[in-house]
Tab-separated table of C-alpha atoms and ligand atoms in Angstrom:
chain	number	residue	atom	x	y	z
A	588	MET	CA	120.720	95.790	91.059
A	589	ILE	CA	120.945	92.877	93.442
A	590	THR	CA	123.630	90.448	92.346
A	591	PRO	CA	123.776	87.608	94.869
A	592	ASN	CA	127.431	86.074	95.749
A	593	SER	CA	125.919	82.555	95.996
A	594	PRO	CA	126.904	80.128	93.093
A	595	THR	CA	123.307	78.660	93.613
A	596	PRO	CA	120.662	81.103	93.264
A	597	ILE	CA	118.404	78.959	95.309
A	598	LEU	CA	119.557	79.964	98.792
A	599	ARG	CA	120.756	83.402	99.694
A	600	LEU	CA	122.549	83.691	103.083
A	601	ALA	CA	122.053	86.994	104.938
A	602	PRO	CA	124.262	87.228	108.062
A	603	SER	CA	122.746	89.683	110.810
A	604	ILE	CA	125.305	91.964	112.058
A	605	LEU	CA	123.391	92.313	115.202
A	606	SER	CA	125.600	89.616	116.383
A	607	ALA	CA	128.686	91.070	114.886
A	608	ASP	CA	131.762	92.602	116.874
A	609	PHE	CA	130.450	96.344	116.782
A	610	ALA	CA	133.930	97.431	117.641
A	611	ARG	CA	135.193	95.954	114.426
A	612	LEU	CA	132.180	96.176	112.130
A	613	GLY	CA	134.072	97.163	108.915
A	614	GLU	CA	136.223	94.187	109.089
A	615	GLU	CA	133.185	91.950	110.241
A	616	VAL	CA	131.199	92.874	107.161
A	617	ARG	CA	134.340	92.315	105.021
A	618	ALA	CA	134.833	89.105	106.528
A	619	ILE	CA	131.381	87.800	105.760
A	620	GLU	CA	131.672	88.939	102.218
A	621	THR	CA	134.560	87.285	101.687
A	622	ALA	CA	133.200	84.135	103.339
A	623	GLY	CA	130.444	83.994	100.884
A	624	ALA	CA	127.428	86.041	102.386
A	625	ASP	CA	124.848	87.125	99.781
A	626	LEU	CA	123.322	90.057	101.707
A	627	VAL	CA	124.315	91.950	104.874
A	628	HIS	CA	121.196	92.040	107.149
A	629	PHE	CA	120.902	95.053	109.014
A	630	ASP	CA	118.615	95.246	112.186
A	631	VAL	CA	117.169	98.518	113.237
A	632	MET	CA	115.482	98.564	116.428
A	633	ASP	CA	113.915	101.823	118.092
A	634	ASN	CA	113.072	100.746	121.826
A	635	HIS	CA	109.391	101.504	120.884
A	636	TYR	CA	108.307	98.951	118.317
A	637	VAL	CA	110.586	96.568	119.857
A	638	PRO	CA	112.338	96.632	123.263
A	639	ASN	CA	115.806	97.297	122.167
A	640	LEU	CA	118.043	99.718	120.481
A	641	THR	CA	120.383	99.343	117.702
A	642	ILE	CA	121.860	101.064	114.762
A	643	GLY	CA	120.546	103.689	112.216
A	644	PRO	CA	121.466	105.251	108.792
A	645	LEU	CA	125.014	106.514	110.137
A	646	VAL	CA	126.100	102.895	110.406
A	647	CYS	CA	124.700	101.909	107.244
A	648	GLU	CA	126.423	104.807	105.527
A	649	ALA	CA	129.622	103.850	107.246
A	650	ILE	CA	129.735	100.080	106.222
A	651	ARG	CA	128.379	100.755	102.606
A	652	PRO	CA	131.860	101.186	101.216
A	653	GLN	CA	133.155	98.328	102.969
A	654	VAL	CA	131.223	95.677	100.810
A	655	GLN	CA	129.897	95.043	97.223
A	656	ILE	CA	127.105	92.924	98.538
A	657	PRO	CA	123.476	94.478	99.204
A	658	ILE	CA	122.442	95.740	102.497
A	659	ASP	CA	119.248	94.360	103.638
A	660	VAL	CA	117.723	96.865	106.050
A	661	HIS	CA	115.188	95.351	108.554
A	662	LEU	CA	113.166	98.227	110.137
A	663	MET	CA	111.771	97.275	113.465
A	664	VAL	CA	110.711	100.736	114.125
A	665	GLU	CA	107.397	102.572	114.626
A	666	PRO	CA	106.519	104.851	112.792
A	667	VAL	CA	108.439	103.825	109.588
A	668	ASP	CA	108.336	106.292	106.688
A	669	ALA	CA	110.770	109.185	108.000
A	670	LEU	CA	113.816	106.729	108.144
A	671	ILE	CA	113.322	105.401	104.644
A	672	PRO	CA	114.794	108.203	102.677
A	673	LEU	CA	117.642	108.304	105.109
A	674	PHE	CA	118.464	104.782	104.567
A	675	ALA	CA	117.901	105.034	100.797
A	676	LYS	CA	120.736	107.762	101.147
A	677	ALA	CA	122.707	105.779	103.307
A	678	GLY	CA	122.961	102.988	100.564
A	679	ALA	CA	120.324	100.563	101.577
A	680	ASN	CA	119.484	98.273	98.804
A	681	ILE	CA	116.368	96.453	100.465
A	682	ILE	CA	114.132	97.963	103.004
A	683	THR	CA	111.685	95.935	104.865
A	684	PHE	CA	109.225	96.906	107.581
A	685	HIS	CA	106.570	95.509	109.821
A	686	PRO	CA	103.084	96.393	108.249
A	687	GLU	CA	101.350	97.049	111.695
A	688	ALA	CA	103.979	99.644	112.176
A	689	SER	CA	102.913	101.700	109.325
A	690	LYS	CA	99.779	103.650	108.969
A	691	HIS	CA	99.580	103.302	105.050
A	692	VAL	CA	101.417	100.138	103.919
A	693	ASP	CA	100.774	100.666	100.313
A	694	ARG	CA	102.249	104.165	100.367
A	695	THR	CA	105.202	102.977	102.416
A	696	LEU	CA	106.014	100.231	99.804
A	697	GLN	CA	105.860	102.716	97.005
A	698	LEU	CA	108.110	105.186	99.028
A	699	ILE	CA	110.741	102.521	99.297
A	700	ARG	CA	110.616	101.601	95.454
A	701	GLU	CA	110.534	105.279	94.367
A	702	LEU	CA	113.696	105.741	96.177
A	703	GLY	CA	115.330	102.687	94.168
A	704	CYS	CA	115.127	100.147	96.929
A	705	LYS	CA	113.648	96.476	96.932
A	706	ALA	CA	110.767	96.761	99.267
A	707	GLY	CA	109.366	94.052	101.575
A	708	LEU	CA	106.936	93.310	104.473
A	709	VAL	CA	107.932	91.496	107.729
A	710	LEU	CA	105.519	89.331	109.355
A	711	ASN	CA	105.949	88.478	113.004
A	712	PRO	CA	105.299	85.074	114.247
A	713	ALA	CA	101.523	85.879	115.048
A	714	THR	CA	101.041	88.426	112.451
A	715	SER	CA	98.417	87.210	109.826
A	716	VAL	CA	99.436	86.535	106.159
A	717	GLU	CA	96.572	88.444	105.098
A	718	TRP	CA	98.571	91.408	105.461
A	719	LEU	CA	99.948	90.281	102.081
A	720	ASP	CA	96.504	90.411	100.290
A	721	HIS	CA	96.295	93.659	98.520
A	722	VAL	CA	100.008	94.482	98.089
A	723	MET	CA	101.644	91.368	96.305
A	724	ASP	CA	102.397	93.419	93.262
A	725	ARG	CA	104.283	95.859	95.362
A	726	LEU	CA	106.662	93.394	97.068
A	727	ASP	CA	110.278	92.225	96.248
A	728	LEU	CA	110.338	89.930	99.265
A	729	ILE	CA	108.409	88.778	102.096
A	730	LEU	CA	110.413	88.159	105.545
A	731	LEU	CA	108.689	85.800	108.042
A	732	MET	CA	110.014	86.267	111.403
A	733	SER	CA	110.606	82.942	113.119
A	734	VAL	CA	111.443	84.564	116.567
A	735	ASN	CA	109.718	87.462	118.255
A	736	PRO	CA	111.710	90.472	116.848
A	737	GLY	CA	114.358	92.445	119.180
A	738	PHE	CA	117.042	90.193	120.047
A	739	GLY	CA	119.532	87.846	118.363
A	740	GLY	CA	120.077	84.295	119.598
A	741	GLN	CA	116.592	83.190	120.207
A	742	LYS	CA	115.023	79.825	119.419
A	743	PHE	CA	113.248	79.216	115.974
A	744	ILE	CA	109.572	79.091	116.622
A	745	PRO	CA	108.399	75.708	114.763
A	746	SER	CA	104.988	77.185	113.451
A	747	THR	CA	106.965	79.205	110.995
A	748	LEU	CA	107.407	75.979	108.753
A	749	ASP	CA	103.553	76.050	108.094
A	750	LYS	CA	103.688	79.687	107.290
A	751	LEU	CA	106.465	79.472	105.011
A	752	ARG	CA	104.787	76.715	103.044
A	753	THR	CA	101.513	78.989	102.983
A	754	VAL	CA	103.430	81.942	101.742
A	755	ARG	CA	105.371	79.789	99.232
A	756	GLN	CA	102.120	78.783	97.700
A	757	ARG	CA	100.740	82.387	97.405
A	758	ILE	CA	104.007	83.393	95.634
A	759	GLU	CA	103.809	80.772	93.367
A	760	ALA	CA	100.085	81.692	92.741
A	761	HIS	CA	101.124	85.197	92.052
A	762	GLN	CA	103.759	84.290	89.708
A	763	ALA	CA	101.474	81.760	87.715
A	764	ARG	CA	99.296	84.935	87.114
A	765	GLY	CA	102.292	86.841	85.587
A	766	GLY	CA	103.235	88.607	88.742
A	767	GLN	CA	107.030	89.680	89.514
A	768	PRO	CA	109.338	87.451	91.425
A	769	ILE	CA	109.193	87.713	95.337
A	770	TRP	CA	111.932	86.456	97.533
A	771	LEU	CA	111.050	84.430	100.845
A	772	GLU	CA	113.254	85.383	103.573
A	773	VAL	CA	113.285	83.868	107.087
A	774	ASP	CA	114.765	85.432	110.232
A	775	GLY	CA	115.336	84.153	113.631
A	776	GLY	CA	116.977	80.917	114.981
A	777	VAL	CA	118.497	79.572	111.689
A	778	LYS	CA	121.104	77.114	112.409
A	779	THR	CA	122.926	74.280	110.575
A	780	ASP	CA	120.449	71.804	112.074
A	781	ASN	CA	117.280	73.511	111.080
A	782	ILE	CA	118.074	75.080	107.700
A	783	ALA	CA	117.267	72.041	105.672
A	784	GLU	CA	113.661	71.909	106.751
A	785	ILE	CA	113.366	75.793	106.384
A	786	VAL	CA	114.379	75.644	103.070
A	787	ARG	CA	112.216	72.774	102.130
A	788	ALA	CA	109.340	74.643	103.619
A	789	GLY	CA	109.882	77.213	100.914
A	790	ALA	CA	112.425	79.926	102.022
A	791	ASP	CA	115.143	81.163	99.655
A	792	THR	CA	116.942	83.572	101.780
A	793	CYS	CA	118.135	82.854	105.263
A	794	VAL	CA	119.100	85.417	107.869
A	795	ALA	CA	121.553	83.980	110.197
A	796	GLY	CA	123.046	86.042	113.206
A	797	SER	CA	124.355	84.060	116.012
A	798	ALA	CA	124.951	81.064	113.885
A	799	VAL	CA	127.293	82.980	111.789
A	800	PHE	CA	128.956	85.557	113.982
A	801	GLY	CA	129.021	83.070	116.901
A	802	ALA	CA	131.687	81.053	114.798
A	803	PRO	CA	135.254	82.051	115.619
A	804	ASP	CA	136.707	83.647	112.365
A	805	ALA	CA	140.405	83.108	113.355
A	806	ASP	CA	140.599	79.924	111.485
A	807	GLY	CA	137.954	80.901	108.542
A	808	GLY	CA	135.052	80.065	110.957
A	809	TYR	CA	132.554	82.192	109.043
A	810	HIS	CA	133.372	80.565	105.677
A	811	THR	CA	133.067	77.190	107.439
A	812	VAL	CA	129.758	77.882	109.109
A	813	MET	CA	128.271	79.356	105.853
A	814	ARG	CA	129.545	76.302	103.656
A	815	GLU	CA	128.011	74.143	106.330
A	816	LEU	CA	124.513	76.108	106.353
A	817	ARG	CA	124.522	75.726	102.295
A	818	ARG	CA	125.484	71.931	102.529
A	819	GLN	CA	122.664	71.326	104.987
A	820	ALA	CA	120.133	73.316	103.074
A	821	ALA	CA	121.149	71.554	99.708
A	822	ALA	CA	120.576	68.190	101.363
A	823	HIS	CA	116.996	68.978	101.782
B	427	DX5	C1	115.777	89.855	115.477
B	427	DX5	C2	116.493	90.036	114.338
B	427	DX5	C3	117.336	89.053	113.734
B	427	DX5	C4	118.501	88.596	114.626
B	427	DX5	C5	118.510	87.121	114.142
B	427	DX5	O1	114.701	90.752	115.794
B	427	DX5	O2	115.604	90.635	113.422
B	427	DX5	O3	117.875	89.442	112.555
B	427	DX5	O4	119.662	89.168	114.529
B	427	DX5	O5	119.498	86.473	115.056
B	427	DX5	P1	119.747	85.031	115.099
B	427	DX5	O6	119.994	84.491	113.901
B	427	DX5	O7	120.798	84.823	116.225
B	427	DX5	O8	118.376	84.530	115.607
B	428	ZN	ZN1	116.413	90.777	111.271
């Protein structure tokens, strides 16, 4: 059961631990939870689907007892299916994957849900929204990449704004037909100076890696930056 930390359910903030201090990861995830994060965004890279290598199920299992908030696992791996049971067992609450990295997208979505996790598709900047066409009823969230996956600290790609509007319309049409709720998450280059237009374009969940972990925490920096992200988003 996902219970957002946010007082306003309109915007969920998901700090990406890709930019955290890995030598102090337990402290870092506790600090973002205390500072008001709604989700822990957990980037899994395999040096095959993306040109970088990060963390796996063992690290997910290690941080799970450190926080109450859901862990949002973003799989940038190919193939996808074999890792899903391992992450479900390691305490992941949400699992998203890139559809072109799975041979059987519908099956992969079913597998995630059968294991008790929320399921989502991730679309790269140049990946068509048509991937959503036949699976809307299997989705709990849609994640739009606003950078090319593989690294933190990249610049937001502006064409994501149009794509957000398109996908928001699709979600609304789906719900008007009695469909289940679907979150719309955006990932990459989200900062205090662009979050307002991102939320205005339709995002309800924002990943922020370098924006959050780049803040010095000694004087409550994580709290300050997350409050500012929410303040800017509310001003939209
Ligand atoms: C990129 C990752 C992102 C990344 C975002 O492939 O999926 O989650 O950590 O980092 P920022 O917010 O720094 O762009
Ligand atoms: Zn991510």
